[in-house]
XYZ file of C-alpha atoms in Angstrom:
339
model
C -75.887 -24.062 -31.123
C -78.778 -25.777 -29.357
C -78.282 -23.538 -26.331
C -78.328 -20.463 -28.410
C -81.493 -21.594 -30.247
C -83.226 -22.367 -26.907
C -82.302 -19.019 -25.521
C -83.734 -17.228 -28.579
C -86.965 -19.289 -28.539
C -87.740 -19.265 -24.879
C -85.941 -16.409 -23.361
C -85.139 -13.697 -25.843
C -81.910 -13.084 -24.010
C -78.488 -14.857 -23.837
C -74.914 -13.919 -22.619
C -71.954 -14.053 -24.720
C -68.691 -14.896 -23.064
C -65.756 -15.473 -25.418
C -66.945 -12.989 -27.996
C -63.523 -11.767 -29.440
C -63.610 -8.175 -28.058
C -60.360 -7.488 -26.114
C -60.808 -7.184 -22.252
C -58.242 -4.242 -22.545
C -60.723 -2.326 -24.861
C -63.658 -3.087 -22.635
C -61.776 -1.936 -19.527
C -60.991 1.294 -21.199
C -64.558 1.817 -22.295
C -65.773 1.213 -18.644
C -63.185 3.471 -17.220
C -63.793 6.296 -19.638
C -67.664 5.925 -19.418
C -67.622 6.181 -15.578
C -65.134 9.062 -15.605
C -67.197 10.938 -18.088
C -70.358 10.560 -16.013
C -68.414 11.797 -12.954
C -66.863 14.736 -14.784
C -69.786 15.897 -16.952
C -73.140 14.325 -15.982
C -73.171 13.526 -12.293
C -73.565 17.179 -11.036
C -76.277 17.893 -13.644
C -78.168 14.796 -12.522
C -77.868 15.670 -8.820
C -79.011 19.214 -9.502
C -82.073 17.988 -11.305
C -82.807 15.471 -8.594
C -82.556 17.994 -5.797
C -84.967 20.264 -7.488
C -87.408 17.487 -7.609
C -86.785 16.169 -4.228
C -87.439 19.643 -2.717
C -90.902 19.370 -4.076
C -91.452 15.876 -2.941
C -90.167 13.228 -5.374
C -88.344 13.654 -8.605
C -87.368 11.463 -11.786
C -86.239 12.071 -15.285
C -89.094 12.824 -17.575
C -87.534 12.650 -21.048
C -84.317 11.434 -22.793
C -83.378 15.012 -23.031
C -82.799 15.228 -19.217
C -85.945 17.214 -18.273
C -87.015 16.479 -14.787
C -90.596 16.863 -13.414
C -92.123 16.356 -9.961
C -95.195 14.530 -8.783
C -96.817 15.062 -5.413
C -98.961 12.741 -3.302
C -96.364 9.984 -2.761
C -97.711 8.044 -5.822
C -95.318 5.784 -7.831
C -94.053 7.676 -10.893
C -95.333 5.368 -13.573
C -94.176 7.496 -16.622
C -90.772 8.332 -15.552
C -87.219 6.732 -15.370
C -84.318 7.240 -12.989
C -81.262 7.431 -15.475
C -78.859 9.841 -17.155
C -78.233 8.959 -20.704
C -76.814 10.033 -24.024
C -76.895 8.455 -27.475
C -74.180 7.819 -30.030
C -75.094 7.110 -33.644
C -72.636 5.037 -35.647
C -74.603 4.225 -38.816
C -75.634 5.394 -41.202
C -74.201 8.820 -40.331
C -72.112 8.922 -37.156
C -72.596 11.839 -34.755
C -69.811 11.168 -32.237
C -67.652 14.099 -33.561
C -70.613 16.463 -32.946
C -71.496 15.365 -29.271
C -70.460 17.927 -26.758
C -68.379 17.162 -23.632
C -66.734 14.001 -24.981
C -62.844 14.133 -25.064
C -60.916 12.845 -27.901
C -59.656 9.681 -26.261
C -63.255 8.799 -25.273
C -64.409 9.317 -28.872
C -61.611 7.126 -30.118
C -62.249 4.333 -27.826
C -66.082 4.350 -28.329
C -65.363 4.236 -32.179
C -63.179 1.076 -31.744
C -65.765 -0.524 -29.416
C -68.631 0.120 -31.744
C -66.631 -1.387 -34.709
C -66.222 -4.644 -32.681
C -69.745 -4.781 -31.608
C -70.958 -4.266 -35.232
C -68.854 -7.274 -36.302
C -70.201 -9.324 -33.289
C -73.806 -8.500 -34.089
C -73.375 -9.745 -37.678
C -71.592 -12.969 -36.381
C -74.473 -13.570 -33.994
C -77.126 -12.907 -36.825
C -75.407 -15.467 -38.942
C -75.449 -18.057 -36.177
C -79.245 -17.379 -35.732
C -79.617 -17.874 -39.582
C -77.905 -21.313 -39.178
C -80.152 -22.339 -36.381
C -83.280 -21.211 -38.353
C -82.206 -22.901 -41.664
C -81.797 -19.509 -43.372
C -79.139 -18.653 -45.911
C -76.036 -17.158 -44.227
C -76.306 -13.287 -44.139
C -80.035 -13.319 -44.527
C -80.922 -11.631 -41.218
C -78.214 -8.990 -41.673
C -79.453 -8.210 -45.180
C -83.068 -8.117 -44.017
C -82.176 -5.171 -41.775
C -80.119 -3.124 -44.249
C -82.624 -1.155 -46.295
C -82.122 0.445 -49.680
C -78.672 1.810 -48.855
C -77.187 -1.563 -47.727
C -76.524 -0.367 -44.271
C -78.387 -0.898 -40.915
C -79.145 1.689 -38.213
C -76.631 1.202 -35.561
C -76.129 3.239 -32.382
C -75.274 3.092 -28.663
C -77.228 4.358 -25.726
C -74.864 5.143 -22.800
C -76.655 5.118 -19.456
C -75.936 5.702 -15.838
C -78.437 4.732 -13.157
C -77.389 6.659 -10.053
C -78.324 5.665 -6.453
C -81.894 6.286 -6.043
C -83.500 7.427 -2.643
C -86.914 6.090 -3.608
C -86.769 2.942 -5.729
C -90.209 2.203 -4.678
C -91.281 5.399 -6.217
C -89.474 5.188 -9.693
C -88.024 2.652 -12.014
C -84.536 3.001 -13.366
C -86.038 2.193 -16.791
C -89.660 0.997 -17.387
C -90.491 -2.362 -18.766
C -90.305 -2.567 -22.582
C -89.172 -4.682 -25.469
C -86.581 -3.275 -27.816
C -88.061 -2.118 -31.220
C -85.161 -3.223 -33.564
C -82.991 -6.161 -34.556
C -80.403 -7.275 -31.953
C -79.189 -5.448 -28.953
C -75.658 -5.901 -27.365
C -75.164 -4.670 -23.742
C -71.980 -4.293 -21.870
C -73.286 -3.734 -18.339
C -71.743 -2.834 -14.945
C -69.840 -5.631 -13.264
C -70.802 -4.707 -9.760
C -74.283 -3.027 -9.598
C -77.235 -5.097 -10.707
C -80.857 -3.968 -11.674
C -81.532 -5.509 -15.093
C -84.489 -7.863 -15.033
C -86.318 -9.706 -17.823
C -89.820 -11.234 -17.791
C -89.979 -14.972 -18.127
C -93.224 -17.027 -17.706
C -94.776 -14.024 -15.827
C -92.012 -13.732 -13.397
C -89.169 -11.113 -13.270
C -85.694 -12.876 -13.649
C -82.682 -11.008 -12.518
C -79.728 -10.681 -15.062
C -76.899 -10.437 -12.688
C -73.784 -8.559 -13.630
C -71.120 -11.092 -12.434
C -72.922 -14.457 -12.122
C -73.551 -17.109 -14.751
C -77.215 -17.562 -15.425
C -78.743 -20.223 -17.843
C -79.099 -17.408 -20.470
C -75.454 -17.745 -21.478
C -74.008 -18.844 -24.772
C -70.237 -19.531 -25.260
C -69.078 -17.962 -28.480
C -65.893 -20.061 -28.957
C -64.411 -23.129 -30.617
C -65.753 -26.330 -29.075
C -62.374 -27.123 -27.684
C -62.551 -23.973 -25.598
C -65.845 -24.684 -24.025
C -66.091 -28.430 -23.541
C -65.568 -28.373 -19.749
C -67.787 -25.427 -18.720
C -68.188 -26.747 -15.216
C -64.549 -26.022 -14.425
C -64.359 -22.538 -15.885
C -63.940 -19.432 -13.664
C -67.438 -17.908 -14.401
C -66.805 -14.665 -12.486
C -63.614 -14.012 -14.508
C -65.380 -14.730 -17.796
C -68.642 -12.865 -17.063
C -66.707 -9.766 -16.000
C -66.363 -8.958 -19.644
C -69.513 -10.681 -21.065
C -71.923 -9.126 -23.452
C -75.639 -9.648 -22.828
C -77.678 -9.963 -25.886
C -81.465 -9.510 -26.393
C -83.664 -9.853 -29.568
C -85.869 -6.946 -30.666
C -89.278 -6.807 -32.216
C -88.180 -6.932 -35.727
C -86.632 -10.396 -35.315
C -89.832 -11.641 -33.961
C -91.541 -10.630 -37.315
C -88.702 -11.858 -39.635
C -88.602 -15.130 -37.767
C -92.360 -15.437 -37.941
C -92.516 -15.667 -34.065
C -89.921 -18.508 -33.806
C -87.708 -16.165 -31.676
C -88.876 -13.804 -28.940
C -88.413 -10.138 -27.870
C -89.232 -10.025 -24.192
C -90.157 -7.280 -21.665
C -87.118 -6.159 -19.636
C -86.586 -3.287 -17.074
C -83.970 -1.758 -14.902
C -84.761 -1.568 -11.128
C -83.321 1.593 -9.371
C -80.923 0.710 -6.724
C -80.262 2.707 -3.360
C -76.502 2.032 -3.631
C -74.060 1.988 -6.525
C -74.114 3.890 -9.882
C -74.892 1.239 -12.571
C -73.324 1.639 -15.982
C -75.141 0.282 -19.048
C -73.805 0.631 -22.666
C -76.443 -0.904 -25.065
C -75.700 -0.959 -28.766
C -78.726 -1.432 -31.101
C -78.244 -3.099 -34.558
C -81.433 -1.971 -36.007
C -83.140 -1.873 -39.581
C -82.614 1.069 -41.645
C -85.440 3.544 -41.784
C -86.752 2.439 -45.102
C -86.434 -1.350 -44.475
C -89.501 -3.357 -45.368
C -89.915 -6.003 -42.623
C -91.744 -9.240 -43.221
C -91.502 -12.882 -42.172
C -88.828 -14.847 -43.957
C -90.660 -16.819 -46.715
C -88.869 -19.930 -45.720
C -90.176 -19.654 -42.085
C -93.612 -18.477 -43.302
C -93.882 -21.646 -45.537
C -92.995 -23.773 -42.599
C -95.853 -22.207 -40.668
C -98.348 -23.118 -43.438
C -97.497 -20.810 -46.221
C -98.536 -17.471 -44.784
C -96.906 -15.161 -42.353
C -98.266 -14.748 -38.851
C -96.871 -11.307 -38.777
C -97.574 -8.237 -41.005
C -95.301 -6.515 -43.607
C -94.452 -2.719 -42.779
C -91.824 -0.259 -43.044
C -89.545 0.154 -40.037
C -89.915 3.841 -39.833
C -93.659 3.426 -39.537
C -93.225 0.944 -36.851
C -91.018 3.353 -34.890
C -93.768 6.061 -35.143
C -95.979 3.782 -33.288
C -93.340 2.466 -30.888
C -92.285 5.857 -29.508
C -95.942 6.571 -28.436
C -96.349 3.118 -27.019
C -92.821 1.872 -26.081
C -93.845 0.867 -22.454
C -96.941 -1.127 -23.561
C -97.159 -4.690 -24.936
C -95.838 -5.142 -28.533
C -98.611 -7.342 -29.787
C -101.087 -4.429 -30.226
C -98.434 -2.708 -32.482
C -98.276 -5.884 -34.629
C -101.987 -6.018 -34.698
C -102.346 -2.427 -35.831
C -100.099 -3.118 -38.935
C -102.054 -6.419 -39.623
C -105.267 -4.289 -39.691
C -103.719 -1.715 -42.008
C -102.532 -4.560 -44.210
C -105.930 -6.172 -44.307
C -107.600 -2.792 -45.106
C -105.120 -2.306 -48.025
C -105.914 -5.703 -49.431
C -109.635 -4.926 -49.315
C -109.160 -1.666 -51.137
C -106.914 -3.396 -53.769
C -109.667 -6.092 -54.314
C -112.378 -3.552 -54.614
C -110.466 -1.526 -57.288
């Protein structure tokens, strides 16, 4: 538990090894995801890329898959080299409506999402325990008026890039929501996080000091003797989002992370986001605010309002977003006082 607490306070990332999701299911997810890319998305990506390259350089311009070109050999600061689609699980699933997914893939993704949802809630309860909060507090804090969170999965492929010096796989950002659970490629790296001003690699098959073993103590007492390559093959990388920064009153971090495009290999990334419902009111937990002197360091706001700001400034520092809501909160207080 101390290791988990340290990871949340100082890294904003950790890796879960014995998480309870069957390796057989994860192997199915990986196999079908990579097959789906080869069958449906690869040729589209190559066609878009070739159009851009014929004009000089190319990169994906929006999440809808539109590509644009830039001349002059300058780095593409506003573009990402990725092919992606999004599956919504809660509150209203959309997987049945997504084109080009076969029935077996839909079935496997539903099973995987159900396991990830349970894992997210287990992890949130462990965070509650470390923070001295009532069990279930963090999960409830994300659920909104209907009693359910927003939960969805971004399925991404990062194909080989001929100009990784020109374009990022995914630009540096923090995640907007609650907690993110990532099943990443076991062979192709590229994920980095920012720690103390330096970019740190989050390798796909090596143990880093970010890990947390979610198992009974008897299963993890002799970590030095474990086969880490075997265990991390099916690990889940977890990172905290901006809303947990607010709810924990700054105790826990959301950190900048990015994907660096690679010249070789097609990197798979399946990131599932356990986020607040749109109408959730986000504010520091009173217990943690009291520990900090009686008032929250962070503002109170509605999650959907935060997202409106986030989509315009995703690839910028998060602190100005918090400051914008603090300013609005201060102005509202002044108007109330005048009235």
